[in-house]
PDB file of C-alpha atoms in Angstrom:
ATOM      1  CA  LYS A  27      -0.446 -11.465   6.760  1.00  0.00           C
ATOM      2  CA  VAL A  28       2.494  -9.888   4.958  1.00  0.00           C
ATOM      3  CA  VAL A  29       2.135  -7.767   1.855  1.00  0.00           C
ATOM      4  CA  MET A  30       5.477  -7.853   0.040  1.00  0.00           C
ATOM      5  CA  THR A  31       6.113  -5.049  -2.403  1.00  0.00           C
ATOM      6  CA  GLY A  32       8.647  -3.999  -4.991  1.00  0.00           C
ATOM      7  CA  ARG A  33       9.053  -2.069  -8.219  1.00  0.00           C
ATOM      8  CA  ASP A  34       9.560  -5.168 -10.328  1.00  0.00           C
ATOM      9  CA  ALA A  35       6.198  -6.958 -10.165  1.00  0.00           C
ATOM     10  CA  GLU A  36       7.594 -10.219 -11.540  1.00  0.00           C
ATOM     11  CA  ALA A  37      10.504 -10.300  -9.059  1.00  0.00           C
ATOM     12  CA  VAL A  38       8.113  -9.689  -6.163  1.00  0.00           C
ATOM     13  CA  ARG A  39       5.764 -12.378  -7.468  1.00  0.00           C
ATOM     14  CA  SER A  40       8.650 -14.882  -7.658  1.00  0.00           C
ATOM     15  CA  ALA A  41       9.900 -14.061  -4.155  1.00  0.00           C
ATOM     16  CA  CYS A  42       6.369 -14.298  -2.815  1.00  0.00           C
ATOM     17  CA  LYS A  43       5.919 -17.730  -4.404  1.00  0.00           C
ATOM     18  CA  LEU A  44       8.992 -19.034  -2.549  1.00  0.00           C
ATOM     19  CA  LEU A  45       7.542 -17.828   0.750  1.00  0.00           C
ATOM     20  CA  LEU A  46       4.099 -19.244  -0.038  1.00  0.00           C
ATOM     21  CA  ASP A  47       5.736 -22.585  -0.848  1.00  0.00           C
ATOM     22  CA  ASP A  48       7.252 -22.461   2.662  1.00  0.00           C
ATOM     23  CA  GLY A  49       3.746 -22.060   4.093  1.00  0.00           C
ATOM     24  CA  LEU A  50       3.949 -18.355   4.931  1.00  0.00           C
ATOM     25  CA  ASP A  51       0.936 -16.066   4.636  1.00  0.00           C
ATOM     26  CA  VAL A  52       2.187 -13.503   2.136  1.00  0.00           C
ATOM     27  CA  GLU A  53       0.894 -11.729  -0.932  1.00  0.00           C
ATOM     28  CA  HIS A  54       2.652  -9.575  -3.503  1.00  0.00           C
ATOM     29  CA  HIS A  55       1.831  -6.096  -4.691  1.00  0.00           C
ATOM     30  CA  GLN A  56       3.690  -3.848  -7.113  1.00  0.00           C
ATOM     31  CA  LEU A  57       4.955  -0.619  -5.511  1.00  0.00           C
ATOM     32  CA  ASP A  58       7.205   2.208  -6.620  1.00  0.00           C
ATOM     33  CA  VAL A  59       7.759   4.483  -3.610  1.00  0.00           C
ATOM     34  CA  SER A  60       8.867   7.309  -5.893  1.00  0.00           C
ATOM     35  CA  ASP A  61       5.342   7.330  -7.408  1.00  0.00           C
ATOM     36  CA  PRO A  62       2.626   8.805  -5.129  1.00  0.00           C
ATOM     37  CA  ASP A  63      -0.108   7.071  -7.185  1.00  0.00           C
ATOM     38  CA  SER A  64       1.547   3.694  -6.595  1.00  0.00           C
ATOM     39  CA  ILE A  65       1.664   4.380  -2.846  1.00  0.00           C
ATOM     40  CA  SER A  66      -1.987   5.447  -2.856  1.00  0.00           C
ATOM     41  CA  LYS A  67      -3.021   2.251  -4.680  1.00  0.00           C
ATOM     42  CA  LEU A  68      -1.174   0.097  -2.154  1.00  0.00           C
ATOM     43  CA  ALA A  69      -2.664   1.951   0.823  1.00  0.00           C
ATOM     44  CA  SER A  70      -6.172   1.617  -0.639  1.00  0.00           C
ATOM     45  CA  HIS A  71      -5.640  -2.096  -1.277  1.00  0.00           C
ATOM     46  CA  VAL A  72      -4.374  -2.754   2.256  1.00  0.00           C
ATOM     47  CA  GLU A  73      -7.218  -0.751   3.796  1.00  0.00           C
ATOM     48  CA  ALA A  74      -9.900  -2.467   1.683  1.00  0.00           C
ATOM     49  CA  SER A  75      -8.472  -5.969   2.091  1.00  0.00           C
ATOM     50  CA  TYR A  76      -7.270  -5.941   5.706  1.00  0.00           C
ATOM     51  CA  GLY A  77      -8.646  -2.839   7.390  1.00  0.00           C
ATOM     52  CA  GLY A  78      -5.196  -1.208   7.385  1.00  0.00           C
ATOM     53  CA  ALA A  79      -1.653  -2.081   8.360  1.00  0.00           C
ATOM     54  CA  ASP A  80      -0.318  -2.694  11.837  1.00  0.00           C
ATOM     55  CA  ILE A  81       3.331  -2.676  10.766  1.00  0.00           C
ATOM     56  CA  LEU A  82       5.076  -0.759   8.003  1.00  0.00           C
ATOM     57  CA  ILE A  83       8.675  -1.524   7.132  1.00  0.00           C
ATOM     58  CA  ASN A  84      10.187   1.001   4.748  1.00  0.00           C
ATOM     59  CA  ASN A  85      13.003  -1.011   3.206  1.00  0.00           C
ATOM     60  CA  ALA A  86      12.962   0.471  -0.292  1.00  0.00           C
ATOM     61  CA  GLY A  87      16.268   2.106  -0.974  1.00  0.00           C
ATOM     62  CA  ILE A  88      18.777   2.858  -3.655  1.00  0.00           C
ATOM     63  CA  LEU A  89      22.492   3.461  -3.612  1.00  0.00           C
ATOM     64  CA  PRO A  90      23.076   5.745  -6.616  1.00  0.00           C
ATOM     65  CA  ASP A  91      26.710   6.583  -5.918  1.00  0.00           C
ATOM     66  CA  ASP A  92      29.718   4.480  -5.037  1.00  0.00           C
ATOM     67  CA  GLN A  93      32.273   4.059  -2.297  1.00  0.00           C
ATOM     68  CA  VAL A  94      34.733   6.448  -3.968  1.00  0.00           C
ATOM     69  CA  ALA A  95      32.250   9.253  -4.690  1.00  0.00           C
ATOM     70  CA  ARG A  96      33.145  12.485  -2.947  1.00  0.00           C
ATOM     71  CA  ALA A  97      30.833  15.171  -1.633  1.00  0.00           C
ATOM     72  CA  ASN A  98      32.686  17.893  -3.538  1.00  0.00           C
ATOM     73  CA  SER A  99      32.125  16.247  -6.918  1.00  0.00           C
ATOM     74  CA  THR A 100      29.108  13.951  -6.686  1.00  0.00           C
ATOM     75  CA  SER A 101      26.284  14.456  -9.119  1.00  0.00           C
ATOM     76  CA  LEU A 102      23.339  16.334  -7.665  1.00  0.00           C
ATOM     77  CA  GLU A 103      21.191  14.095  -9.853  1.00  0.00           C
ATOM     78  CA  SER A 104      22.415  11.174  -7.736  1.00  0.00           C
ATOM     79  CA  VAL A 105      21.453  13.093  -4.613  1.00  0.00           C
ATOM     80  CA  ARG A 106      17.977  13.848  -5.990  1.00  0.00           C
ATOM     81  CA  GLU A 107      17.497  10.201  -6.964  1.00  0.00           C
ATOM     82  CA  ALA A 108      18.519   9.000  -3.492  1.00  0.00           C
ATOM     83  CA  MET A 109      16.272  11.534  -1.783  1.00  0.00           C
ATOM     84  CA  ASP A 110      13.263  10.604  -3.963  1.00  0.00           C
ATOM     85  CA  VAL A 111      13.367   6.953  -2.968  1.00  0.00           C
ATOM     86  CA  ASN A 112      15.176   6.797   0.379  1.00  0.00           C
ATOM     87  CA  VAL A 113      13.518   9.821   2.015  1.00  0.00           C
ATOM     88  CA  TYR A 114      10.458  11.079   0.180  1.00  0.00           C
ATOM     89  CA  GLY A 115       9.246   7.579  -0.661  1.00  0.00           C
ATOM     90  CA  ALA A 116       9.465   6.457   2.972  1.00  0.00           C
ATOM     91  CA  TRP A 117       7.869   9.719   4.128  1.00  0.00           C
ATOM     92  CA  LEU A 118       4.954   9.313   1.721  1.00  0.00           C
ATOM     93  CA  MET A 119       4.506   5.698   2.819  1.00  0.00           C
ATOM     94  CA  CYS A 120       4.317   6.838   6.444  1.00  0.00           C
ATOM     95  CA  GLN A 121       1.814   9.549   5.569  1.00  0.00           C
ATOM     96  CA  ALA A 122      -0.316   6.969   3.761  1.00  0.00           C
ATOM     97  CA  PHE A 123      -0.391   4.468   6.640  1.00  0.00           C
ATOM     98  CA  LEU A 124      -0.031   6.569   9.815  1.00  0.00           C
ATOM     99  CA  PRO A 125      -3.608   7.928   9.919  1.00  0.00           C
ATOM    100  CA  GLY A 126      -5.070   4.417  10.126  1.00  0.00           C
ATOM    101  CA  MET A 127      -2.551   3.409  12.775  1.00  0.00           C
ATOM    102  CA  VAL A 128      -3.407   6.473  14.854  1.00  0.00           C
ATOM    103  CA  GLN A 129      -7.125   5.803  14.430  1.00  0.00           C
ATOM    104  CA  ARG A 130      -6.692   2.191  15.618  1.00  0.00           C
ATOM    105  CA  ASN A 131      -4.286   3.325  18.379  1.00  0.00           C
ATOM    106  CA  TYR A 132      -1.666   0.818  17.259  1.00  0.00           C
ATOM    107  CA  GLY A 133       1.162   0.806  14.768  1.00  0.00           C
ATOM    108  CA  ARG A 134       4.833   0.095  14.267  1.00  0.00           C
ATOM    109  CA  ILE A 135       6.894   1.805  11.596  1.00  0.00           C
ATOM    110  CA  VAL A 136      10.487   0.852  10.892  1.00  0.00           C
ATOM    111  CA  ASN A 137      12.492   2.948   8.463  1.00  0.00           C
ATOM    112  CA  VAL A 138      15.557   0.995   7.377  1.00  0.00           C
ATOM    113  CA  SER A 139      18.531   3.294   7.755  1.00  0.00           C
ATOM    114  CA  SER A 140      22.277   2.769   7.674  1.00  0.00           C
ATOM    115  CA  GLY A 141      25.382   3.060   9.788  1.00  0.00           C
ATOM    116  CA  VAL A 142      26.729   5.611   7.303  1.00  0.00           C
ATOM    117  CA  ALA A 143      24.050   8.020   8.550  1.00  0.00           C
ATOM    118  CA  HIS A 144      25.815   8.737  11.835  1.00  0.00           C
ATOM    119  CA  LEU A 145      26.781  12.375  12.121  1.00  0.00           C
ATOM    120  CA  THR A 146      29.981  11.324  13.878  1.00  0.00           C
ATOM    121  CA  THR A 147      31.271   9.824  10.609  1.00  0.00           C
ATOM    122  CA  MET A 148      30.601  12.847   8.441  1.00  0.00           C
ATOM    123  CA  SER A 149      34.303  13.520   7.923  1.00  0.00           C
ATOM    124  CA  SER A 150      34.592  10.478   5.678  1.00  0.00           C
ATOM    125  CA  ASP A 151      33.830  10.607   1.984  1.00  0.00           C
ATOM    126  CA  GLY A 152      32.108   7.913   0.013  1.00  0.00           C
ATOM    127  CA  LEU A 153      28.435   7.413  -0.778  1.00  0.00           C
ATOM    128  CA  PRO A 154      27.503  11.094  -0.299  1.00  0.00           C
ATOM    129  CA  ALA A 155      24.035  10.847  -1.908  1.00  0.00           C
ATOM    130  CA  TYR A 156      23.145   7.670  -0.031  1.00  0.00           C
ATOM    131  CA  ARG A 157      24.651   8.951   3.226  1.00  0.00           C
ATOM    132  CA  LEU A 158      22.725  12.241   3.067  1.00  0.00           C
ATOM    133  CA  SER A 159      19.472  10.462   2.242  1.00  0.00           C
ATOM    134  CA  LYS A 160      19.784   8.152   5.248  1.00  0.00           C
ATOM    135  CA  ILE A 161      20.625  11.079   7.557  1.00  0.00           C
ATOM    136  CA  CYS A 162      17.461  12.787   6.312  1.00  0.00           C
ATOM    137  CA  LEU A 163      15.465   9.569   6.758  1.00  0.00           C
ATOM    138  CA  ASN A 164      16.544   9.462  10.408  1.00  0.00           C
ATOM    139  CA  ALA A 165      15.409  13.085  10.858  1.00  0.00           C
ATOM    140  CA  VAL A 166      12.046  12.364   9.217  1.00  0.00           C
ATOM    141  CA  THR A 167      11.655   9.326  11.472  1.00  0.00           C
ATOM    142  CA  ARG A 168      12.164  11.440  14.590  1.00  0.00           C
ATOM    143  CA  MET A 169       9.707  14.090  13.384  1.00  0.00           C
ATOM    144  CA  LEU A 170       7.068  11.473  12.568  1.00  0.00           C
ATOM    145  CA  ALA A 171       7.595   9.744  15.924  1.00  0.00           C
ATOM    146  CA  SER A 172       7.073  13.063  17.685  1.00  0.00           C
ATOM    147  CA  SER A 173       3.915  13.769  15.680  1.00  0.00           C
ATOM    148  CA  VAL A 174       2.216  10.591  16.971  1.00  0.00           C
ATOM    149  CA  GLU A 175       3.644  10.499  20.479  1.00  0.00           C
ATOM    150  CA  GLY A 176       1.222   8.980  22.983  1.00  0.00           C
ATOM    151  CA  ARG A 177      -0.831   7.260  20.257  1.00  0.00           C
ATOM    152  CA  ASN A 178       0.801   3.811  20.539  1.00  0.00           C
ATOM    153  CA  VAL A 179       2.358   4.209  17.107  1.00  0.00           C
ATOM    154  CA  LEU A 180       6.081   3.607  17.490  1.00  0.00           C
ATOM    155  CA  THR A 181       8.219   4.981  14.691  1.00  0.00           C
ATOM    156  CA  ASN A 182      11.906   4.071  14.559  1.00  0.00           C
ATOM    157  CA  SER A 183      14.904   3.835  12.294  1.00  0.00           C
ATOM    158  CA  ALA A 184      16.959   0.653  12.300  1.00  0.00           C
ATOM    159  CA  ASP A 185      20.419  -0.072  10.960  1.00  0.00           C
ATOM    160  CA  PRO A 186      20.604  -3.723   9.907  1.00  0.00           C
ATOM    161  CA  GLY A 187      24.351  -3.482   9.309  1.00  0.00           C
ATOM    162  CA  GLN A 188      26.045  -4.463   6.088  1.00  0.00           C
ATOM    163  CA  VAL A 189      23.892  -7.276   4.724  1.00  0.00           C
ATOM    164  CA  ARG A 190      24.484  -9.668   1.839  1.00  0.00           C
ATOM    165  CA  THR A 191      21.953  -8.071  -0.479  1.00  0.00           C
ATOM    166  CA  ARG A 192      22.458  -6.459  -3.880  1.00  0.00           C
ATOM    167  CA  PRO A 193      23.701  -3.156  -2.345  1.00  0.00           C
ATOM    168  CA  GLY A 194      25.670  -4.869   0.445  1.00  0.00           C
ATOM    169  CA  GLY A 195      27.345  -7.347  -1.853  1.00  0.00           C
ATOM    170  CA  PRO A 196      28.238 -11.010  -1.395  1.00  0.00           C
ATOM    171  CA  ARG A 197      31.059 -10.264   1.070  1.00  0.00           C
ATOM    172  CA  ALA A 198      28.924  -8.279   3.524  1.00  0.00           C
ATOM    173  CA  GLU A 199      29.295  -9.306   7.152  1.00  0.00           C
ATOM    174  CA  LYS A 200      25.668 -10.321   7.796  1.00  0.00           C
ATOM    175  CA  SER A 201      23.196 -12.703   6.225  1.00  0.00           C
ATOM    176  CA  VAL A 202      19.800 -11.350   5.261  1.00  0.00           C
ATOM    177  CA  GLU A 203      18.293 -13.202   8.241  1.00  0.00           C
ATOM    178  CA  ASP A 204      20.757 -11.612  10.681  1.00  0.00           C
ATOM    179  CA  GLY A 205      20.131  -8.173   9.187  1.00  0.00           C
ATOM    180  CA  ALA A 206      16.367  -8.636   9.482  1.00  0.00           C
ATOM    181  CA  ASP A 207      16.634  -9.426  13.202  1.00  0.00           C
ATOM    182  CA  THR A 208      16.895  -5.765  14.271  1.00  0.00           C
ATOM    183  CA  ILE A 209      14.095  -4.734  11.944  1.00  0.00           C
ATOM    184  CA  VAL A 210      11.766  -7.453  13.259  1.00  0.00           C
ATOM    185  CA  TRP A 211      12.643  -6.459  16.838  1.00  0.00           C
ATOM    186  CA  ALA A 212      11.685  -2.810  16.164  1.00  0.00           C
ATOM    187  CA  ALA A 213       8.523  -3.880  14.309  1.00  0.00           C
ATOM    188  CA  THR A 214       7.328  -5.920  17.274  1.00  0.00           C
ATOM    189  CA  LEU A 215       8.094  -3.569  20.175  1.00  0.00           C
ATOM    190  CA  LYS A 216       5.724  -3.771  23.116  1.00  0.00           C
ATOM    191  CA  ASP A 217       3.308  -0.918  23.755  1.00  0.00           C
ATOM    192  CA  ASN A 218       5.485   0.646  26.421  1.00  0.00           C
TER     193      ASN A 218
END
């Protein structure tokens, strides 16, 4: 069973309908990861309906600055906005779902990161708010993974590459299906 979420309830409902029409077992639920109450409602729904989640994919993300933005002049409001969704939202989602995973001694968390989060590319400008948020997401992922070590809850970051989505644009190198491959792989890792 997949619970598909998004800020725009109607958009999620429409996407869910397409998947249901293809015979997939999916339901929709409104979620704004920058709103702790929204996260709490989702976690309560998943717990009450399904006894918890086995897999959590944190794919919510925003790109508030552009390719030409520079670290020395970017708006700190853009940085705050990116951190709220890309880091704190994912962190809160993990905190909401990790306790149940630990209790059941099984879970897989995949935080969708980005190739621009590599420390080796920090000399380049462009996307400073987004870049910083994804670097922080990778750090949070490592801390969370360490906090549940030995509990069969595997927590990883995955870089799908540049994908033909709204942020990636129509000329991105990968299809959505190809980009999802790495995320699905990390979400279905064996216990060892």
